[in-house]
Amino acid sequence: LTEQIAQLTNSAPSIVRLGIPAYQWLNDDVHGVRRAHATFFPDGCGLGAMWDRETMFQVGQAIGQEARATHNSATHHGDRGEDPRENGVGITMYSPNMNLVRDPRWGRAQGVYTEDPVLGSELTAQFVRGAQGTGPTDEEPRYLQVAACCKHYAAYDLETIPVDRHHFSATVDSRNMWETYLLVFEACVD
C-alpha cells in the first residue's frame, strides 16, 4: 500500500522490483513546454481571443510535439524528471486550463480561454486533439504524442468562496453545473 500511495504524487518514485522508473507528472504545459528552448504562446485569454479552433489545434500540436521531443531527449540522456523542481520533462501535460471566467476579478482569469462554455469547449477540444496527436476531427492516432490532463475540474473558479482555493465549497446549482461547467469538461474527455 505504501508503494502505491507514493505513486499518487507529482514526483512518483521508481518501483525497482517492477522495472518502473521514477516519473515527474508535473508538466504545466498550458501555453508552452516549461523549458528554455520551447515556444511560448499567449496566456489563455490571448489564445481564447482568437476565436479560432484551427489555430488552437495547431497550438496544441506544437506544444505536444515540443513536449514529446523534450521528453525523448531528456530520457535519452538519463533525465526522467526525478527532481521535484523539474516541470516540463514528461509527456503528461496538466493542460489545457479549461476553467471559465465567471468573475473578471478572479486572480487566474488570464490563464483561461473564455467566459463562454461553448467557445471554451471548442477550443479545449481542439487543443487536446492537437497535443495528443489526434486529427482535427476524431481520427485516432497510432500512438499518443502526449497525454493531456485538462485542469481544473468543474467549478474550480469559485475559489474565493468563502476563503481561498484550498478551503471552499463549490456551491453551484444543477442547471449551471450541467449547462456551464460540465460542458467544457465533457469536451475535454470526449
PDB file of C-alpha atoms in Angstrom:
ATOM      1  CA  LEU A   1       0.000   0.000   0.000  1.00  0.00           C
ATOM      2  CA  THR A   2       2.840   2.410   0.795  1.00  0.00           C
ATOM      3  CA  GLU A   3       4.330   1.749  -2.638  1.00  0.00           C
ATOM      4  CA  GLN A   4       1.002   2.553  -4.307  1.00  0.00           C
ATOM      5  CA  ILE A   5       0.414   5.714  -2.276  1.00  0.00           C
ATOM      6  CA  ALA A   6       3.852   7.007  -3.263  1.00  0.00           C
ATOM      7  CA  GLN A   7       2.731   6.876  -6.917  1.00  0.00           C
ATOM      8  CA  LEU A   8      -0.048   9.407  -6.242  1.00  0.00           C
ATOM      9  CA  THR A   9       2.283  12.412  -6.130  1.00  0.00           C
ATOM     10  CA  ASN A  10       3.767  14.614  -8.841  1.00  0.00           C
ATOM     11  CA  SER A  11       7.196  13.078  -8.222  1.00  0.00           C
ATOM     12  CA  ALA A  12       6.424   9.354  -8.349  1.00  0.00           C
ATOM     13  CA  PRO A  13       9.399   7.250  -7.210  1.00  0.00           C
ATOM     14  CA  SER A  14      10.654   4.253  -9.156  1.00  0.00           C
ATOM     15  CA  ILE A  15       9.482   0.753  -8.379  1.00  0.00           C
ATOM     16  CA  VAL A  16      12.714  -1.112  -8.937  1.00  0.00           C
ATOM     17  CA  ARG A  17      11.292  -4.611  -8.465  1.00  0.00           C
ATOM     18  CA  LEU A  18       8.857  -3.975 -11.367  1.00  0.00           C
ATOM     19  CA  GLY A  19      11.321  -2.085 -13.566  1.00  0.00           C
ATOM     20  CA  ILE A  20       9.214   1.096 -13.412  1.00  0.00           C
ATOM     21  CA  PRO A  21      11.356   4.242 -13.458  1.00  0.00           C
ATOM     22  CA  ALA A  22      10.629   7.369 -11.432  1.00  0.00           C
ATOM     23  CA  TYR A  23       8.378   9.846 -13.191  1.00  0.00           C
ATOM     24  CA  GLN A  24       7.609  13.533 -12.781  1.00  0.00           C
ATOM     25  CA  TRP A  25       3.912  14.018 -13.538  1.00  0.00           C
ATOM     26  CA  LEU A  26       4.068  17.805 -13.122  1.00  0.00           C
ATOM     27  CA  ASN A  27       4.282  19.248 -16.613  1.00  0.00           C
ATOM     28  CA  ASP A  28       2.350  22.501 -16.608  1.00  0.00           C
ATOM     29  CA  ASP A  29       2.446  22.971 -20.384  1.00  0.00           C
ATOM     30  CA  VAL A  30      -0.549  25.304 -20.611  1.00  0.00           C
ATOM     31  CA  HIS A  31       0.837  27.694 -23.234  1.00  0.00           C
ATOM     32  CA  GLY A  32       4.204  26.115 -23.908  1.00  0.00           C
ATOM     33  CA  VAL A  33       6.615  23.497 -22.559  1.00  0.00           C
ATOM     34  CA  ARG A  34       8.270  24.926 -19.480  1.00  0.00           C
ATOM     35  CA  ARG A  35      11.818  24.763 -20.835  1.00  0.00           C
ATOM     36  CA  ALA A  36      14.151  27.487 -22.084  1.00  0.00           C
ATOM     37  CA  HIS A  37      14.153  26.225 -25.702  1.00  0.00           C
ATOM     38  CA  ALA A  38      10.383  25.989 -26.073  1.00  0.00           C
ATOM     39  CA  THR A  39       7.901  28.083 -27.999  1.00  0.00           C
ATOM     40  CA  PHE A  40       5.616  30.078 -25.728  1.00  0.00           C
ATOM     41  CA  PHE A  41       2.169  31.100 -26.840  1.00  0.00           C
ATOM     42  CA  PRO A  42      -0.033  33.795 -25.271  1.00  0.00           C
ATOM     43  CA  ASP A  43      -1.813  33.148 -21.977  1.00  0.00           C
ATOM     44  CA  GLY A  44      -5.267  31.606 -22.103  1.00  0.00           C
ATOM     45  CA  CYS A  45      -7.188  34.833 -22.597  1.00  0.00           C
ATOM     46  CA  GLY A  46      -4.970  35.719 -25.573  1.00  0.00           C
ATOM     47  CA  LEU A  47      -5.495  32.286 -27.128  1.00  0.00           C
ATOM     48  CA  GLY A  48      -9.236  32.483 -26.488  1.00  0.00           C
ATOM     49  CA  ALA A  49      -9.443  35.935 -28.037  1.00  0.00           C
ATOM     50  CA  MET A  50      -8.511  34.365 -31.390  1.00  0.00           C
ATOM     51  CA  TRP A  51     -11.863  32.539 -31.544  1.00  0.00           C
ATOM     52  CA  ASP A  52     -10.037  30.209 -33.911  1.00  0.00           C
ATOM     53  CA  ARG A  53     -10.397  26.453 -33.490  1.00  0.00           C
ATOM     54  CA  GLU A  54      -7.889  25.616 -36.248  1.00  0.00           C
ATOM     55  CA  THR A  55      -5.183  27.791 -34.726  1.00  0.00           C
ATOM     56  CA  MET A  56      -5.888  26.293 -31.290  1.00  0.00           C
ATOM     57  CA  PHE A  57      -5.392  22.831 -32.798  1.00  0.00           C
ATOM     58  CA  GLN A  58      -2.029  23.998 -34.203  1.00  0.00           C
ATOM     59  CA  VAL A  59      -1.016  25.482 -30.827  1.00  0.00           C
ATOM     60  CA  GLY A  60      -1.822  22.174 -29.122  1.00  0.00           C
ATOM     61  CA  GLN A  61       0.048  20.304 -31.842  1.00  0.00           C
ATOM     62  CA  ALA A  62       3.173  22.458 -31.454  1.00  0.00           C
ATOM     63  CA  ILE A  63       3.183  22.141 -27.656  1.00  0.00           C
ATOM     64  CA  GLY A  64       2.581  18.379 -27.900  1.00  0.00           C
ATOM     65  CA  GLN A  65       5.449  17.940 -30.360  1.00  0.00           C
ATOM     66  CA  GLU A  66       7.824  20.006 -28.232  1.00  0.00           C
ATOM     67  CA  ALA A  67       6.781  18.121 -25.081  1.00  0.00           C
ATOM     68  CA  ARG A  68       7.413  14.767 -26.793  1.00  0.00           C
ATOM     69  CA  ALA A  69      10.779  15.922 -28.168  1.00  0.00           C
ATOM     70  CA  THR A  70      11.831  17.311 -24.770  1.00  0.00           C
ATOM     71  CA  HIS A  71      10.849  14.054 -23.056  1.00  0.00           C
ATOM     72  CA  ASN A  72      12.637  11.903 -25.641  1.00  0.00           C
ATOM     73  CA  SER A  73      15.815  13.972 -25.372  1.00  0.00           C
ATOM     74  CA  ALA A  74      15.761  14.046 -21.571  1.00  0.00           C
ATOM     75  CA  THR A  75      15.193  10.311 -21.178  1.00  0.00           C
ATOM     76  CA  HIS A  76      17.886   9.610 -23.793  1.00  0.00           C
ATOM     77  CA  HIS A  77      20.281  11.488 -21.519  1.00  0.00           C
ATOM     78  CA  GLY A  78      19.052   9.690 -18.395  1.00  0.00           C
ATOM     79  CA  ASP A  79      16.873  12.528 -17.064  1.00  0.00           C
ATOM     80  CA  ARG A  80      13.441  11.237 -16.159  1.00  0.00           C
ATOM     81  CA  GLY A  81      12.484  14.368 -14.243  1.00  0.00           C
ATOM     82  CA  GLU A  82      13.016  12.890 -10.779  1.00  0.00           C
ATOM     83  CA  ASP A  83      13.863  16.317  -9.384  1.00  0.00           C
ATOM     84  CA  PRO A  84      10.595  17.719  -7.959  1.00  0.00           C
ATOM     85  CA  ARG A  85      11.516  21.136  -9.389  1.00  0.00           C
ATOM     86  CA  GLU A  86      11.583  19.712 -12.921  1.00  0.00           C
ATOM     87  CA  ASN A  87       8.492  20.865 -14.747  1.00  0.00           C
ATOM     88  CA  GLY A  88       8.182  20.144 -18.431  1.00  0.00           C
ATOM     89  CA  VAL A  89      10.167  16.927 -18.974  1.00  0.00           C
ATOM     90  CA  GLY A  90       7.292  14.453 -19.137  1.00  0.00           C
ATOM     91  CA  ILE A  91       4.657  13.526 -21.662  1.00  0.00           C
ATOM     92  CA  THR A  92       1.739  14.030 -19.311  1.00  0.00           C
ATOM     93  CA  MET A  93       0.543  17.619 -19.578  1.00  0.00           C
ATOM     94  CA  TYR A  94      -1.502  19.449 -16.970  1.00  0.00           C
ATOM     95  CA  SER A  95      -3.088  21.280 -19.831  1.00  0.00           C
ATOM     96  CA  PRO A  96      -5.250  22.917 -21.101  1.00  0.00           C
ATOM     97  CA  ASN A  97      -6.812  25.052 -18.390  1.00  0.00           C
ATOM     98  CA  MET A  98     -10.486  24.627 -19.197  1.00  0.00           C
ATOM     99  CA  ASN A  99     -11.984  26.746 -16.438  1.00  0.00           C
ATOM    100  CA  LEU A 100     -14.315  29.575 -17.302  1.00  0.00           C
ATOM    101  CA  VAL A 101     -14.002  33.213 -16.267  1.00  0.00           C
ATOM    102  CA  ARG A 102     -17.153  33.751 -14.268  1.00  0.00           C
ATOM    103  CA  ASP A 103     -15.879  36.865 -12.474  1.00  0.00           C
ATOM    104  CA  PRO A 104     -13.242  39.156 -14.053  1.00  0.00           C
ATOM    105  CA  ARG A 105     -11.764  39.823 -10.582  1.00  0.00           C
ATOM    106  CA  TRP A 106     -10.672  36.179 -10.347  1.00  0.00           C
ATOM    107  CA  GLY A 107      -6.886  36.109  -9.987  1.00  0.00           C
ATOM    108  CA  ARG A 108      -6.435  33.358 -12.554  1.00  0.00           C
ATOM    109  CA  ALA A 109      -8.631  34.816 -15.294  1.00  0.00           C
ATOM    110  CA  GLN A 110      -5.644  35.421 -17.587  1.00  0.00           C
ATOM    111  CA  GLY A 111      -4.934  31.680 -17.705  1.00  0.00           C
ATOM    112  CA  VAL A 112      -8.236  30.567 -19.214  1.00  0.00           C
ATOM    113  CA  TYR A 113      -9.728  30.940 -22.681  1.00  0.00           C
ATOM    114  CA  THR A 114     -13.113  32.496 -22.148  1.00  0.00           C
ATOM    115  CA  GLU A 115     -16.253  33.005 -20.115  1.00  0.00           C
ATOM    116  CA  ASP A 116     -18.351  31.236 -22.747  1.00  0.00           C
ATOM    117  CA  PRO A 117     -18.833  27.481 -22.251  1.00  0.00           C
ATOM    118  CA  VAL A 118     -19.423  26.777 -25.959  1.00  0.00           C
ATOM    119  CA  LEU A 119     -16.290  28.592 -27.152  1.00  0.00           C
ATOM    120  CA  GLY A 120     -14.344  27.140 -24.224  1.00  0.00           C
ATOM    121  CA  SER A 121     -15.481  23.637 -25.186  1.00  0.00           C
ATOM    122  CA  GLU A 122     -14.483  24.044 -28.828  1.00  0.00           C
ATOM    123  CA  LEU A 123     -11.042  25.498 -28.020  1.00  0.00           C
ATOM    124  CA  THR A 124     -10.361  22.904 -25.315  1.00  0.00           C
ATOM    125  CA  ALA A 125     -11.253  20.011 -27.630  1.00  0.00           C
ATOM    126  CA  GLN A 126      -9.014  21.326 -30.436  1.00  0.00           C
ATOM    127  CA  PHE A 127      -6.063  21.917 -28.100  1.00  0.00           C
ATOM    128  CA  VAL A 128      -6.338  18.367 -26.724  1.00  0.00           C
ATOM    129  CA  ARG A 129      -6.633  16.840 -30.214  1.00  0.00           C
ATOM    130  CA  GLY A 130      -3.566  18.723 -31.413  1.00  0.00           C
ATOM    131  CA  ALA A 131      -1.473  17.991 -28.328  1.00  0.00           C
ATOM    132  CA  GLN A 132      -2.279  14.287 -28.240  1.00  0.00           C
ATOM    133  CA  GLY A 133      -1.661  13.815 -31.950  1.00  0.00           C
ATOM    134  CA  THR A 134      -5.263  13.205 -32.932  1.00  0.00           C
ATOM    135  CA  GLY A 135      -6.509  14.837 -36.106  1.00  0.00           C
ATOM    136  CA  PRO A 136      -8.675  17.980 -36.003  1.00  0.00           C
ATOM    137  CA  THR A 137     -11.740  15.740 -36.244  1.00  0.00           C
ATOM    138  CA  ASP A 138     -11.827  12.375 -34.469  1.00  0.00           C
ATOM    139  CA  GLU A 139      -9.376  10.045 -36.162  1.00  0.00           C
ATOM    140  CA  GLU A 140      -7.330   8.062 -33.659  1.00  0.00           C
ATOM    141  CA  PRO A 141      -3.544   8.481 -33.626  1.00  0.00           C
ATOM    142  CA  ARG A 142      -1.204   5.478 -33.900  1.00  0.00           C
ATOM    143  CA  TYR A 143       0.150   6.495 -30.505  1.00  0.00           C
ATOM    144  CA  LEU A 144      -0.443   9.348 -28.119  1.00  0.00           C
ATOM    145  CA  GLN A 145       2.048  12.113 -28.637  1.00  0.00           C
ATOM    146  CA  VAL A 146       1.377  13.287 -25.069  1.00  0.00           C
ATOM    147  CA  ALA A 147      -1.450  12.726 -22.591  1.00  0.00           C
ATOM    148  CA  ALA A 148      -3.400  15.903 -21.902  1.00  0.00           C
ATOM    149  CA  CYS A 149      -4.968  16.310 -18.475  1.00  0.00           C
ATOM    150  CA  CYS A 150      -7.471  19.143 -18.559  1.00  0.00           C
ATOM    151  CA  LYS A 151      -7.411  21.245 -15.466  1.00  0.00           C
ATOM    152  CA  HIS A 152      -9.128  22.091 -13.263  1.00  0.00           C
ATOM    153  CA  TYR A 153     -12.294  20.178 -12.524  1.00  0.00           C
ATOM    154  CA  ALA A 154     -15.665  21.898 -12.787  1.00  0.00           C
ATOM    155  CA  ALA A 155     -16.442  24.971 -10.643  1.00  0.00           C
ATOM    156  CA  TYR A 156     -12.802  25.482  -9.676  1.00  0.00           C
ATOM    157  CA  ASP A 157     -13.017  29.189 -10.461  1.00  0.00           C
ATOM    158  CA  LEU A 158     -15.185  29.796  -7.393  1.00  0.00           C
ATOM    159  CA  GLU A 159     -12.079  29.705  -5.246  1.00  0.00           C
ATOM    160  CA  THR A 160     -12.727  32.762  -3.086  1.00  0.00           C
ATOM    161  CA  ILE A 161     -15.957  31.426  -1.611  1.00  0.00           C
ATOM    162  CA  PRO A 162     -15.601  31.590   1.390  1.00  0.00           C
ATOM    163  CA  VAL A 163     -11.797  31.840   1.847  1.00  0.00           C
ATOM    164  CA  ASP A 164      -9.400  30.526  -0.825  1.00  0.00           C
ATOM    165  CA  ARG A 165      -8.882  27.730  -3.335  1.00  0.00           C
ATOM    166  CA  HIS A 166      -7.824  25.283  -0.632  1.00  0.00           C
ATOM    167  CA  HIS A 167     -10.859  25.834   1.598  1.00  0.00           C
ATOM    168  CA  PHE A 168     -14.039  26.415  -0.334  1.00  0.00           C
ATOM    169  CA  SER A 169     -17.397  24.961  -1.178  1.00  0.00           C
ATOM    170  CA  ALA A 170     -18.226  24.893  -4.868  1.00  0.00           C
ATOM    171  CA  THR A 171     -21.897  25.628  -4.455  1.00  0.00           C
ATOM    172  CA  VAL A 172     -23.323  25.549  -7.950  1.00  0.00           C
ATOM    173  CA  ASP A 173     -26.927  24.895  -8.852  1.00  0.00           C
ATOM    174  CA  SER A 174     -27.714  21.900 -11.051  1.00  0.00           C
ATOM    175  CA  ARG A 175     -28.519  23.911 -14.187  1.00  0.00           C
ATOM    176  CA  ASN A 176     -25.255  25.892 -14.028  1.00  0.00           C
ATOM    177  CA  MET A 177     -23.268  22.727 -13.379  1.00  0.00           C
ATOM    178  CA  TRP A 178     -24.660  20.947 -16.469  1.00  0.00           C
ATOM    179  CA  GLU A 179     -25.011  23.885 -18.885  1.00  0.00           C
ATOM    180  CA  THR A 180     -21.902  25.821 -17.943  1.00  0.00           C
ATOM    181  CA  TYR A 181     -19.188  23.931 -16.094  1.00  0.00           C
ATOM    182  CA  LEU A 182     -19.514  20.331 -17.242  1.00  0.00           C
ATOM    183  CA  LEU A 183     -19.897  21.285 -20.902  1.00  0.00           C
ATOM    184  CA  VAL A 184     -16.216  22.238 -21.144  1.00  0.00           C
ATOM    185  CA  PHE A 185     -15.092  19.235 -19.124  1.00  0.00           C
ATOM    186  CA  GLU A 186     -17.079  16.909 -21.388  1.00  0.00           C
ATOM    187  CA  ALA A 187     -15.373  18.414 -24.458  1.00  0.00           C
ATOM    188  CA  CYS A 188     -12.012  17.667 -22.915  1.00  0.00           C
ATOM    189  CA  VAL A 189     -12.614  13.986 -22.295  1.00  0.00           C
ATOM    190  CA  ASP A 190     -14.872  13.230 -25.246  1.00  0.00           C
TER     191      ASP A 190
END
